[in-house]
XYZ file of C-alpha atoms in Angstrom:
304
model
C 145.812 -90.285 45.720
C 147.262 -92.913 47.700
C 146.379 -91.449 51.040
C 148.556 -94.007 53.526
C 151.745 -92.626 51.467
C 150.505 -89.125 52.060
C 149.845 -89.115 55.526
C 153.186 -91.193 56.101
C 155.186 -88.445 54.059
C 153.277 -85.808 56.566
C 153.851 -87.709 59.791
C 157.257 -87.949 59.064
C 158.029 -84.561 58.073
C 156.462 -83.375 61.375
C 158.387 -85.610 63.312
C 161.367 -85.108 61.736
C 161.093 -81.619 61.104
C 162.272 -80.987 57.744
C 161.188 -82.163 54.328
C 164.992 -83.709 53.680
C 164.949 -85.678 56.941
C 161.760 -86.976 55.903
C 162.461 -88.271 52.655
C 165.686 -89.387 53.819
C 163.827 -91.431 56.279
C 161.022 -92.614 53.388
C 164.146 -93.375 51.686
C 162.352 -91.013 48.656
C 163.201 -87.730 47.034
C 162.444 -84.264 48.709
C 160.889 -83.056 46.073
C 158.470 -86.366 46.164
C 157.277 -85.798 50.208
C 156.971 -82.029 48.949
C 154.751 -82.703 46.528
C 153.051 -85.702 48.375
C 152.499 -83.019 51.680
C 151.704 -80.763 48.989
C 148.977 -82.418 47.353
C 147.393 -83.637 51.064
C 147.074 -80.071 52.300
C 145.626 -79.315 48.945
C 142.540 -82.174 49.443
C 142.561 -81.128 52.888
C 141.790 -77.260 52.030
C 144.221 -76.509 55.029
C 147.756 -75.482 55.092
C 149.351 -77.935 57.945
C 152.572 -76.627 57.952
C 154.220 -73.786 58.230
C 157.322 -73.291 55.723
C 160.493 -71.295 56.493
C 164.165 -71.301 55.338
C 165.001 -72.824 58.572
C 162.562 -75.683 58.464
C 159.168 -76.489 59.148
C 156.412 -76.010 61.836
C 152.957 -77.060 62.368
C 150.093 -75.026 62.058
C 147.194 -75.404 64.323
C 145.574 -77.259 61.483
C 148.800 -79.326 61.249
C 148.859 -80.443 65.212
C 145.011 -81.470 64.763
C 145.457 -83.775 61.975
C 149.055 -85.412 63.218
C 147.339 -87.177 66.008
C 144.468 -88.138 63.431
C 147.413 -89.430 60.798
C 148.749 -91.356 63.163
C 146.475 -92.929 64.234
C 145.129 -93.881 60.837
C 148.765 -95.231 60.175
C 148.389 -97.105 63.480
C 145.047 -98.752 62.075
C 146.450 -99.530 58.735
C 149.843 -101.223 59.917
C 147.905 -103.318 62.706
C 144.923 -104.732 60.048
C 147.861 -105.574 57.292
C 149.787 -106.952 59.969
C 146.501 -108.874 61.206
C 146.290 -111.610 58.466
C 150.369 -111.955 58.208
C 150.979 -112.659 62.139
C 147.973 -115.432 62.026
C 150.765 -117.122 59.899
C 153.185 -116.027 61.989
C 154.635 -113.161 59.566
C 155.419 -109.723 60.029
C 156.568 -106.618 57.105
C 157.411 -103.322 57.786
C 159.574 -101.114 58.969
C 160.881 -100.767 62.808
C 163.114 -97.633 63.492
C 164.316 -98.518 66.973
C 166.276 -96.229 69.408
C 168.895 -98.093 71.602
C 171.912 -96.893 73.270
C 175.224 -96.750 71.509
C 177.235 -99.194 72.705
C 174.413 -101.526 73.821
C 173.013 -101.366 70.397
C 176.538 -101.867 68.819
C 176.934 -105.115 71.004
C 174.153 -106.739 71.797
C 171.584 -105.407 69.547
C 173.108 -105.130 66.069
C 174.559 -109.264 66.209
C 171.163 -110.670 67.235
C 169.048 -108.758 63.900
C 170.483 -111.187 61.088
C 168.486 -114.364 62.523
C 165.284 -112.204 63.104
C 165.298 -110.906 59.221
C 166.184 -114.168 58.278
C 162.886 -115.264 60.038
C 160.956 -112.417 58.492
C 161.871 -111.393 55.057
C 159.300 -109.027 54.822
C 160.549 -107.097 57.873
C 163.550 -104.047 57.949
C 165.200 -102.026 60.399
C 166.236 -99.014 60.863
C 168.337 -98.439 63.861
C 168.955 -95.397 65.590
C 171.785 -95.229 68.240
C 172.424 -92.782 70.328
C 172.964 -92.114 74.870
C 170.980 -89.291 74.549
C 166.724 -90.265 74.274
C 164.438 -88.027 73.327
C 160.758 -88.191 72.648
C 160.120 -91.452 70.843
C 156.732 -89.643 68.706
C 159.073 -86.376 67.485
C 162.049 -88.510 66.572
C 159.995 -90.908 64.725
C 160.987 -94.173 66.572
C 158.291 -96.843 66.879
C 160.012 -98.159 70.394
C 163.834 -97.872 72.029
C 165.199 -99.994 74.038
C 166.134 -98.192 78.083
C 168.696 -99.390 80.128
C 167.688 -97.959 84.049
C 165.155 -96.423 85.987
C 162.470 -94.747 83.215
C 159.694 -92.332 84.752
C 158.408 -91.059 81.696
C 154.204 -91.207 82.227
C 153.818 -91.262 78.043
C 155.437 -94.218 77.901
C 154.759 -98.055 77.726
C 157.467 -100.647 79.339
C 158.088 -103.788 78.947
C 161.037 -104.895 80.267
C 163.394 -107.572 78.732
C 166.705 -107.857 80.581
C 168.591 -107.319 83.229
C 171.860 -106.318 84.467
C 173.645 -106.152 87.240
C 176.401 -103.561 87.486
C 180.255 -104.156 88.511
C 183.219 -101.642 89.211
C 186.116 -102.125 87.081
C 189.431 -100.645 85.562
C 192.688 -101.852 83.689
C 195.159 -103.654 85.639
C 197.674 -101.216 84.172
C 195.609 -98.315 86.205
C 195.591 -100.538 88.780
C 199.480 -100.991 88.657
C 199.744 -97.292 89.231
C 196.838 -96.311 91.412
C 196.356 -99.136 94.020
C 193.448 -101.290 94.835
C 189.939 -100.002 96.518
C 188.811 -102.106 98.905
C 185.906 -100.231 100.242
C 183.680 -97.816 98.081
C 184.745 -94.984 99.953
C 188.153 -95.265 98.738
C 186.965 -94.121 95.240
C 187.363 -90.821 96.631
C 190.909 -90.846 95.666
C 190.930 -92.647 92.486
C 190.383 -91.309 88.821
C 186.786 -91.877 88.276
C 185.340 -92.017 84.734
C 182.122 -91.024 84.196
C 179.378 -91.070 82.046
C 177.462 -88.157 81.115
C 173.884 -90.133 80.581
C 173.542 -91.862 83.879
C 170.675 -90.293 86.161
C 172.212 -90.590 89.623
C 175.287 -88.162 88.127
C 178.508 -88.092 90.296
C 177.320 -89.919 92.927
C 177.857 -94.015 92.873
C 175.772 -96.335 95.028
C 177.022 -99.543 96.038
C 174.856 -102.323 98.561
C 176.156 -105.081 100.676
C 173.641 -106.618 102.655
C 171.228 -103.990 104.044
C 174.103 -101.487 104.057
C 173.862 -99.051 101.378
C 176.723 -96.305 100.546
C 176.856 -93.392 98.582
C 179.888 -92.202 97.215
C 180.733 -88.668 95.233
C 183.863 -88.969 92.689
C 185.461 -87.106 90.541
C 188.321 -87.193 87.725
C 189.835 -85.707 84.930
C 187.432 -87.973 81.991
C 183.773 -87.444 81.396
C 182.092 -88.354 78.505
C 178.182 -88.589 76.965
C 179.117 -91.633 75.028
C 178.996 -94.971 76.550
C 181.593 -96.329 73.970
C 184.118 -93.611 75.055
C 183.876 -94.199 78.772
C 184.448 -98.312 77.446
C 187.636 -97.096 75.675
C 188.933 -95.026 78.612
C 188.600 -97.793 80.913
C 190.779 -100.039 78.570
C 193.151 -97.452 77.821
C 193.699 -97.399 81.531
C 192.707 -93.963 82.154
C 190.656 -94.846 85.722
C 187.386 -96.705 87.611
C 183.897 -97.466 86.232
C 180.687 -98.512 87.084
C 179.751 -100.231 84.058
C 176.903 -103.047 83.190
C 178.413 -106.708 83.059
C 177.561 -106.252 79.317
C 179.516 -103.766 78.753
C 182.778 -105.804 79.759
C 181.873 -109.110 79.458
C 184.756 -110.365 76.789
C 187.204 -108.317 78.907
C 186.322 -109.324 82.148
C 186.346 -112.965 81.246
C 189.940 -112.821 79.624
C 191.238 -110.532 82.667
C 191.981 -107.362 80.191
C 189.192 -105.594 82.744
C 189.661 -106.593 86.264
C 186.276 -105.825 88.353
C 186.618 -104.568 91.636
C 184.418 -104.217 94.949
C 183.218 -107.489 94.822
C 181.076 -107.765 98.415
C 179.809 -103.817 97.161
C 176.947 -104.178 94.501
C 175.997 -101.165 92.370
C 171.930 -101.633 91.786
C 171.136 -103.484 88.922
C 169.196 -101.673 86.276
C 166.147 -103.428 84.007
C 166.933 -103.551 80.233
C 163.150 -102.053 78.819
C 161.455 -101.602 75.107
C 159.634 -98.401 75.807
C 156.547 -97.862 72.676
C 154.653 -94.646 73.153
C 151.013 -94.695 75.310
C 149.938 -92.473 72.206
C 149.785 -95.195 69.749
C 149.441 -98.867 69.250
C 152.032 -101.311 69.012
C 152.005 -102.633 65.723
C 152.905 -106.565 65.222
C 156.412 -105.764 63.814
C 157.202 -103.634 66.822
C 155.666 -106.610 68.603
C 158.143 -109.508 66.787
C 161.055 -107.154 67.511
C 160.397 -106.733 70.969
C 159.724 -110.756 71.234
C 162.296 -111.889 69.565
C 164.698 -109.681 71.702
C 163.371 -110.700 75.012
C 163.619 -114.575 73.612
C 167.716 -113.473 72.830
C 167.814 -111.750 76.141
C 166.939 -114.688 78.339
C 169.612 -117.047 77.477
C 172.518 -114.428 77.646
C 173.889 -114.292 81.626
C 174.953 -111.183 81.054
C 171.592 -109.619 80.471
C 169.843 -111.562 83.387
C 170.092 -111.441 86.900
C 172.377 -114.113 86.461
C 175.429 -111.571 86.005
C 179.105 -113.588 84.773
C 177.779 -116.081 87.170
């Protein structure tokens, strides 16, 4: 019995809840992670799940020995990564979380030159504006754009970006300038369903700091939505530079509020406290921070 593959079939079905996920995920059959979790529990003498029509559950058995997999898994991937990072290699796979449309723009175009740099090295990429917990979803690390508070994780942050407030010139056209923060109160806001401080915008100047509640007609819990409203014209946003930065430079997105900064918000690879950081995490997170730096729109040099 190949025990790495069994426990790896196991973690994964735990974490993913469901023997199809799993395999999906193993990029295997179901029937194979059956019969892998199968045979485990049979060596074991335990039963570590519990089976139902509507998925799977651990038994008490099951939560024991998850922590124990894992971090048998950990140990494994960090001594086989050992002797291929002294020559400056890394294999594996990384499944990393990152926001939708930060992943989409900024994430996805800088991957090609770090596979080309490790062929033994994959990725699977999971984007989404919603996080949950990095251990049940099965992600080694995500990237986190803003404040994080979360004690079970590790940070390291990356980036940075400052935010601006922008719309279409067409809205513009029809809705008049704001030339104070305040007068968002009368303009159609757009907002996005995944930012912490809700309906309520923030904008400094100086030591002066002003809080704003808006409204309008558009919400959304997809960053890429609340990108197309803006173009389509449809009101105001506080976005990231990033978010912009083609449109802003060309004049399709005007940004507003100039003297009025909303707070800038750290770019961050968050890896669980529960488990070691394995070298390919390690080269991902590296070779992102590397890209990072010599991009102006994730420093705290803005479109400046």
């Amino acid at each position: 019995m190949d025990l790495l593959l069994h426990f790896r079939a196991f973690v994964r079905v735990a974490e993913l809840g469901g023997f199809s996920a799993a395999a999906r995920a193993l990029n295997t059959s179901q029937p194979a992670v059956s019969r892998q979790v199968a045979d485990l529990e049979a060596r074991l003498g335990a039963r570590l799940l519990h089976r139902s029509s509507t998925g799977v559950s651990l038994t008490e058995e099951g939560r024991v020995f998850l922590d124990a997999a894992r971090q048998a898994l950990d140990a494994a991937d960090g001594a086989l990564g050992a002797v291929g990072a002294r020559r400056g290699e890394v294999s594996g796979e990384v499944r990393l979380g990152t926001p939708l449309a930060f992943g989409r723009l900024h994430v996805v175009p800088r991957l090609p030159a770090l596979l080309e740099r490790h062929p033994g090295l994959s990725i699977d990429l999971v984007l989404g504006d919603a996080f949950g917990d990095l251990v049940q979803e099965g992600l080694d690390a995500t990237i986190r754009i803003g404040v994080v508070t979360d004690p079970g994780l590790i940070l390291r942050r990356i980036g940075l970006t400052r935010r601006v407030t922008v719309a279409s010139p067409a809205y513009l056209a029809r809705a008049g300038i704001p030339e104070h923060p305040g007068d968002l109160t009368g303009h159609a806001c757009l907002r996005f369903a995944g930012l912490s401080t809700g309906d309520v915008w923030s904008f400094e100047r100086g030591g002066e700091v002003v809080r704003v509640p808006v409204s309008g007609r558009f919400r959304a819990s997809a960053s890429d939505a609340v990108r197309t409203a803006v173009l389509a014209g449809m009101g105001v946003f506080v976005a990231p530079v990033w978010l912009f930065g083609p449109e802003i430079a060309s004049g399709e997105v005007v940004t507003l509020l100039e003297d009025w900064a909303p707070p800038a918000m750290p770019i961050q690879v968050a890896t669980s406290s529960r488990r070691q950081v394995p070298p390919r995490v390690r080269a991902v997170t590296e070779h992102l921070a590397a890209e990072f730096r010599l991009d102006p729109l994730l420093t705290d040099y803005g479109l400046g």
